[in-house]
Amino acid sequence: MATNTDQKTIRFKVKRQDAPQTAPYWQDFDVPHPPGANVISCLLHIAANPVTADGRTVAPVAWDCNCLEEVCGACTMVINGRVRQSCSALISELAEEAAAVTLEPMTKFPVVRDLMVDRSRMFKNLIDIKAWVPIDGTHALGPGPTESPANQDTRYALSRCMTCGCCLEACPQFLLDNHFIGAAAISQARYFNAHETGKTLQDDRLEALETPGGVSDCGNAQNCVQVCPKDIPLTESIAAIGRQTTVHAIKSFFSGK
Ligand code: SF4
Ligand code: SF4
Ligand code: FES
């Protein structure tokens, strides 16, 4: 069993920001870490002992987290230059990469405070593409349509999205001040369009993705698929939605809608 004398100490370099409109600054903290420690447990240590490496008592660092098992996405930040979840970032692995652990908030979302960002743009994008199955009033209609095992497999992979924002942080087309909807929402449109009941809203989803900021704004850089912690086939989703929007646009043209 580990004791305090077994604990090593690692330097944290934290990019801080007191409020959305104030300038960021850096502070260093030396944090003892027992075996198995992760970034969140070290942030908890800093919260309980907010003393910088040069001995100043400061305001505790603010961050966001919830599930602590890499399913909610709330703790996403840039760690040693790579966007990822802080609850699954083990100190033992980070210590092999560099002498210090650098923590920064994501850059594609407004900073609320320190490492906390406002990801509400992602959730608004899900509303825009109607990322739900419309089942109101169907409780008395009997069993829903059957679904093939192959379709279940495809949709299961897409269902793992936790709206963390890694794909948007890495995307050169998704900026703080533009309207690109991003890979996550495009992939969710594919997910719900492939559902036997969810596809009743397919036209609405495709129309939302045909507007400026939709799927045609993707530059195909493929950064998104490389950073997704859930290995979601984002470039396949972008290609699939690209095909669906093309077919939809042609049908709309000939039907005069
Ligand atoms: S393929 Fe490139 S441009 Fe398109 S969503 Fe992914 S990272 Fe962004
Ligand atoms: S697609 Fe992947 S990287 Fe993007 S929000 Fe979903 S889980 Fe995160
Ligand atoms: S706290 Fe939920 S993903 Fe890290």
GROMACS .gro file of C-alpha atoms and ligand atoms in nm:
model
  277
    1MET     CA    1   0.000   0.000   0.000
    2ALA     CA    2   0.137   0.343  -0.092
    3THR     CA    3   0.228   0.584   0.186
    4ASN     CA    4   0.304   0.953   0.170
    5THR     CA    5   0.675   0.873   0.163
    6ASP     CA    6   0.618   0.670  -0.159
    7GLN     CA    7   0.468   0.971  -0.334
    8LYS     CA    8   0.655   1.151  -0.606
    9THR     CA    9   0.590   1.514  -0.692
   10ILE     CA   10   0.523   1.653  -1.038
   11ARG     CA   11   0.508   2.014  -1.157
   12PHE     CA   12   0.177   2.134  -1.306
   13LYS     CA   13   0.179   2.437  -1.535
   14VAL     CA   14  -0.179   2.566  -1.545
   15LYS     CA   15  -0.313   2.829  -1.784
   16ARG     CA   16  -0.552   3.037  -1.575
   17GLN     CA   17  -0.814   3.297  -1.654
   18ASP     CA   18  -1.020   3.470  -1.386
   19ALA     CA   19  -1.323   3.554  -1.603
   20PRO     CA   20  -1.436   3.526  -1.968
   21GLN     CA   21  -1.303   3.869  -2.070
   22THR     CA   22  -0.981   3.883  -1.866
   23ALA     CA   23  -0.632   3.795  -1.990
   24PRO     CA   24  -0.494   3.447  -1.924
   25TYR     CA   25  -0.182   3.388  -1.714
   26TRP     CA   26   0.019   3.088  -1.601
   27GLN     CA   27   0.079   2.943  -1.254
   28ASP     CA   28   0.291   2.647  -1.145
   29PHE     CA   29   0.200   2.398  -0.875
   30ASP     CA   30   0.405   2.108  -0.736
   31VAL     CA   31   0.170   1.819  -0.664
   32PRO     CA   32   0.247   1.491  -0.483
   33HIS     CA   33   0.086   1.201  -0.665
   34PRO     CA   34   0.029   0.848  -0.537
   35PRO     CA   35   0.040   0.554  -0.780
   36GLY     CA   36  -0.272   0.562  -1.002
   37ALA     CA   37  -0.319   0.939  -0.973
   38ASN     CA   38  -0.478   1.118  -1.266
   39VAL     CA   39  -0.507   1.484  -1.360
   40ILE     CA   40  -0.839   1.524  -1.176
   41SER     CA   41  -0.701   1.384  -0.850
   42CYS     CA   42  -0.409   1.627  -0.880
   43LEU     CA   43  -0.651   1.915  -0.946
   44LEU     CA   44  -0.839   1.812  -0.631
   45HIS     CA   45  -0.509   1.834  -0.443
   46ILE     CA   46  -0.452   2.185  -0.582
   47ALA     CA   47  -0.807   2.283  -0.484
   48ALA     CA   48  -0.740   2.174  -0.126
   49ASN     CA   49  -0.391   2.332  -0.122
   50PRO     CA   50  -0.392   2.624  -0.367
   51VAL     CA   51  -0.028   2.719  -0.311
   52THR     CA   52   0.194   2.788  -0.612
   53ALA     CA   53   0.538   2.638  -0.659
   54ASP     CA   54   0.687   2.970  -0.537
   55GLY     CA   55   0.482   2.960  -0.217
   56ARG     CA   56   0.191   3.199  -0.287
   57THR     CA   57  -0.162   3.110  -0.176
   58VAL     CA   58  -0.393   3.172  -0.473
   59ALA     CA   59  -0.753   3.110  -0.572
   60PRO     CA   60  -0.818   2.738  -0.635
   61VAL     CA   61  -0.805   2.631  -1.001
   62ALA     CA   62  -1.152   2.583  -1.153
   63TRP     CA   63  -1.227   2.290  -1.381
   64ASP     CA   64  -1.525   2.081  -1.486
   65CYS     CA   65  -1.590   1.710  -1.441
   66ASN     CA   66  -1.874   1.473  -1.372
   67CYS     CA   67  -1.858   1.101  -1.447
   68LEU     CA   68  -1.484   1.044  -1.380
   69GLU     CA   69  -1.490   0.749  -1.623
   70GLU     CA   70  -1.460   0.911  -1.966
   71VAL     CA   71  -1.826   0.906  -2.060
   72CYS     CA   72  -1.953   1.261  -1.997
   73GLY     CA   73  -1.685   1.468  -2.172
   74ALA     CA   74  -1.705   1.753  -1.917
   75CYS     CA   75  -1.341   1.729  -1.809
   76THR     CA   76  -1.196   1.775  -2.157
   77MET     CA   77  -0.893   2.006  -2.172
   78VAL     CA   78  -0.560   2.037  -2.350
   79ILE     CA   79  -0.301   1.831  -2.161
   80ASN     CA   80   0.061   1.855  -2.270
   81GLY     CA   81  -0.062   2.000  -2.598
   82ARG     CA   82  -0.315   1.724  -2.669
   83VAL     CA   83  -0.691   1.755  -2.624
   84ARG     CA   84  -0.826   1.473  -2.409
   85GLN     CA   85  -1.022   1.390  -2.093
   86SER     CA   86  -0.844   1.477  -1.769
   87CYS     CA   87  -1.017   1.199  -1.573
   88SER     CA   88  -0.842   0.932  -1.782
   89ALA     CA   89  -0.505   1.110  -1.807
   90LEU     CA   90  -0.276   0.913  -1.575
   91ILE     CA   91   0.015   1.100  -1.417
   92SER     CA   92   0.243   0.797  -1.453
   93GLU     CA   93   0.199   0.815  -1.832
   94LEU     CA   94   0.222   1.194  -1.854
   95ALA     CA   95   0.544   1.189  -1.649
   96GLU     CA   96   0.705   0.976  -1.921
   97GLU     CA   97   0.617   1.240  -2.184
   98ALA     CA   98   0.755   1.548  -2.008
   99ALA     CA   99   0.895   1.674  -1.678
  100ALA     CA  100   0.582   1.886  -1.618
  101VAL     CA  101   0.211   1.851  -1.692
  102THR     CA  102   0.072   2.146  -1.886
  103LEU     CA  103  -0.303   2.212  -1.856
  104GLU     CA  104  -0.489   2.455  -2.081
  105PRO     CA  105  -0.858   2.506  -2.154
  106MET     CA  106  -0.986   2.413  -2.499
  107THR     CA  107  -0.940   2.703  -2.741
  108LYS     CA  108  -1.252   2.655  -2.958
  109PHE     CA  109  -1.501   2.732  -2.681
  110PRO     CA  110  -1.535   3.044  -2.462
  111VAL     CA  111  -1.347   3.018  -2.133
  112VAL     CA  112  -1.570   3.047  -1.825
  113ARG     CA  113  -1.285   3.035  -1.574
  114ASP     CA  114  -0.942   2.866  -1.573
  115LEU     CA  115  -0.991   2.522  -1.733
  116MET     CA  116  -1.373   2.544  -1.758
  117VAL     CA  117  -1.517   2.621  -2.100
  118ASP     CA  118  -1.870   2.677  -2.226
  119ARG     CA  119  -1.957   2.393  -2.466
  120SER     CA  120  -2.318   2.506  -2.517
  121ARG     CA  121  -2.251   2.560  -2.891
  122MET     CA  122  -2.219   2.182  -2.925
  123PHE     CA  123  -2.556   2.124  -2.762
  124LYS     CA  124  -2.721   2.394  -2.971
  125ASN     CA  125  -2.582   2.219  -3.280
  126LEU     CA  126  -2.750   1.895  -3.167
  127ILE     CA  127  -3.080   2.081  -3.138
  128ASP     CA  128  -3.028   2.229  -3.488
  129ILE     CA  129  -2.995   1.881  -3.640
  130LYS     CA  130  -3.281   1.740  -3.431
  131ALA     CA  131  -3.064   1.480  -3.263
  132TRP     CA  132  -3.349   1.276  -3.121
  133VAL     CA  133  -3.601   1.004  -3.210
  134PRO     CA  134  -3.954   1.149  -3.230
  135ILE     CA  135  -4.158   0.907  -3.019
  136ASP     CA  136  -4.410   1.137  -2.848
  137GLY     CA  137  -4.753   0.971  -2.861
  138THR     CA  138  -4.628   0.634  -2.989
  139HIS     CA  139  -4.667   0.452  -2.655
  140ALA     CA  140  -4.978   0.266  -2.776
  141LEU     CA  141  -4.852   0.175  -3.124
  142GLY     CA  142  -4.690  -0.160  -3.035
  143PRO     CA  143  -4.329  -0.262  -3.099
  144GLY     CA  144  -4.108  -0.037  -3.307
  145PRO     CA  145  -3.953  -0.141  -3.639
  146THR     CA  146  -3.684  -0.409  -3.632
  147GLU     CA  147  -3.323  -0.320  -3.704
  148SER     CA  148  -3.060  -0.541  -3.868
  149PRO     CA  149  -2.755  -0.646  -3.664
  150ALA     CA  150  -2.532  -0.470  -3.920
  151ASN     CA  151  -2.718  -0.143  -3.871
  152GLN     CA  152  -2.704  -0.188  -3.494
  153ASP     CA  153  -2.326  -0.227  -3.515
  154THR     CA  154  -2.291   0.088  -3.724
  155ARG     CA  155  -2.514   0.290  -3.496
  156TYR     CA  156  -2.353   0.156  -3.178
  157ALA     CA  157  -2.018   0.300  -3.283
  158LEU     CA  158  -2.181   0.639  -3.349
  159SER     CA  159  -2.379   0.628  -3.024
  160ARG     CA  160  -2.061   0.650  -2.817
  161CYS     CA  161  -2.021   1.025  -2.879
  162MET     CA  162  -2.006   1.208  -2.543
  163THR     CA  163  -2.010   1.563  -2.687
  164CYS     CA  164  -1.666   1.620  -2.541
  165GLY     CA  165  -1.542   1.861  -2.809
  166CYS     CA  166  -1.206   1.696  -2.887
  167CYS     CA  167  -1.297   1.669  -3.257
  168LEU     CA  168  -1.386   2.039  -3.269
  169GLU     CA  169  -1.074   2.149  -3.084
  170ALA     CA  170  -0.863   1.968  -3.346
  171CYS     CA  171  -1.063   2.085  -3.648
  172PRO     CA  172  -0.910   2.371  -3.853
  173GLN     CA  173  -1.255   2.465  -3.985
  174PHE     CA  174  -1.423   2.498  -3.643
  175LEU     CA  175  -1.337   2.839  -3.495
  176LEU     CA  176  -1.456   3.039  -3.194
  177ASP     CA  177  -1.615   3.296  -3.423
  178ASN     CA  178  -1.757   3.100  -3.716
  179HIS     CA  179  -2.061   2.879  -3.767
  180PHE     CA  180  -1.921   2.544  -3.882
  181ILE     CA  181  -2.131   2.278  -3.715
  182GLY     CA  182  -1.841   2.034  -3.677
  183ALA     CA  183  -1.787   1.660  -3.700
  184ALA     CA  184  -1.973   1.557  -3.383
  185ALA     CA  185  -2.312   1.693  -3.490
  186ILE     CA  186  -2.264   1.568  -3.848
  187SER     CA  187  -2.198   1.219  -3.710
  188GLN     CA  188  -2.502   1.240  -3.483
  189ALA     CA  189  -2.717   1.329  -3.784
  190ARG     CA  190  -2.594   1.006  -3.948
  191TYR     CA  191  -2.669   0.819  -3.624
  192PHE     CA  192  -3.030   0.937  -3.602
  193ASN     CA  193  -3.091   0.913  -3.978
  194ALA     CA  194  -2.996   0.544  -3.956
  195HIS     CA  195  -3.258   0.478  -3.687
  196GLU     CA  196  -3.581   0.333  -3.828
  197THR     CA  197  -3.797   0.582  -3.638
  198GLY     CA  198  -3.538   0.858  -3.616
  199LYS     CA  199  -3.520   0.877  -3.995
  200THR     CA  200  -3.864   1.041  -4.004
  201LEU     CA  201  -3.675   1.365  -3.928
  202GLN     CA  202  -3.405   1.297  -4.190
  203ASP     CA  203  -3.512   1.576  -4.426
  204ASP     CA  204  -3.504   1.834  -4.146
  205ARG     CA  205  -3.154   1.721  -4.045
  206LEU     CA  206  -3.023   1.731  -4.400
  207GLU     CA  207  -3.173   2.074  -4.462
  208ALA     CA  208  -2.993   2.203  -4.149
  209LEU     CA  209  -2.668   2.054  -4.279
  210GLU     CA  210  -2.711   2.208  -4.626
  211THR     CA  211  -2.703   2.563  -4.488
  212PRO     CA  212  -2.380   2.771  -4.456
  213GLY     CA  213  -2.172   2.619  -4.177
  214GLY     CA  214  -2.303   2.272  -4.268
  215VAL     CA  215  -2.129   1.965  -4.401
  216SER     CA  216  -1.987   2.135  -4.712
  217ASP     CA  217  -1.770   2.357  -4.486
  218CYS     CA  218  -1.568   2.050  -4.382
  219GLY     CA  219  -1.220   2.080  -4.533
  220ASN     CA  220  -1.155   1.704  -4.501
  221ALA     CA  221  -0.839   1.758  -4.293
  222GLN     CA  222  -0.936   1.446  -4.091
  223ASN     CA  223  -0.788   1.580  -3.764
  224CYS     CA  224  -1.120   1.504  -3.595
  225VAL     CA  225  -1.106   1.128  -3.639
  226GLN     CA  226  -0.752   1.115  -3.502
  227VAL     CA  227  -0.839   1.272  -3.167
  228CYS     CA  228  -1.182   1.122  -3.097
  229PRO     CA  229  -1.142   0.928  -2.769
  230LYS     CA  230  -1.428   0.698  -2.866
  231ASP     CA  231  -1.286   0.602  -3.207
  232ILE     CA  232  -1.599   0.721  -3.381
  233PRO     CA  233  -1.559   0.691  -3.761
  234LEU     CA  234  -1.610   1.063  -3.815
  235THR     CA  235  -1.476   1.084  -4.169
  236GLU     CA  236  -1.710   0.800  -4.272
  237SER     CA  237  -1.996   0.996  -4.114
  238ILE     CA  238  -1.897   1.315  -4.298
  239ALA     CA  239  -1.883   1.124  -4.628
  240ALA     CA  240  -2.219   0.953  -4.558
  241ILE     CA  241  -2.391   1.282  -4.472
  242GLY     CA  242  -2.229   1.444  -4.777
  243ARG     CA  243  -2.393   1.177  -4.996
  244GLN     CA  244  -2.728   1.212  -4.815
  245THR     CA  245  -2.733   1.590  -4.855
  246THR     CA  246  -2.648   1.560  -5.227
  247VAL     CA  247  -2.935   1.314  -5.287
  248HIS     CA  248  -3.167   1.528  -5.078
  249ALA     CA  249  -3.075   1.845  -5.269
  250ILE     CA  250  -3.134   1.674  -5.606
  251LYS     CA  251  -3.471   1.536  -5.493
  252SER     CA  252  -3.571   1.879  -5.359
  253PHE     CA  253  -3.471   2.042  -5.688
  254PHE     CA  254  -3.682   1.807  -5.899
  255SER     CA  255  -3.976   1.806  -5.660
  256GLY     CA  256  -3.970   2.187  -5.648
  257LYS     CA  257  -3.963   2.189  -5.264
  258SF4     S1  258  -1.250   1.629  -4.160
  258SF4    FE1  259  -1.124   1.806  -4.098
  258SF4     S2  260  -1.244   1.986  -4.149
  258SF4    FE2  261  -1.383   1.810  -4.151
  258SF4     S3  262  -1.468   1.804  -3.946
  258SF4    FE3  263  -1.289   1.668  -3.944
  258SF4     S4  264  -1.117   1.798  -3.877
  258SF4    FE4  265  -1.286   1.935  -3.935
  259SF4     S1  266  -1.723   1.267  -3.200
  259SF4    FE1  267  -1.565   1.194  -3.056
  259SF4     S2  268  -1.431   1.371  -3.021
  259SF4    FE2  269  -1.621   1.448  -3.113
  259SF4     S3  270  -1.749   1.509  -2.944
  259SF4    FE3  271  -1.803   1.295  -2.994
  259SF4     S4  272  -1.674   1.169  -2.863
  259SF4    FE4  273  -1.587   1.375  -2.859
  260FES     S1  274  -1.535   1.348  -1.593
  260FES    FE1  275  -1.667   1.266  -1.747
  260FES     S2  276  -1.531   1.231  -1.911
  260FES    FE2  277  -1.400   1.295  -1.752
   0.00000   0.00000   0.00000
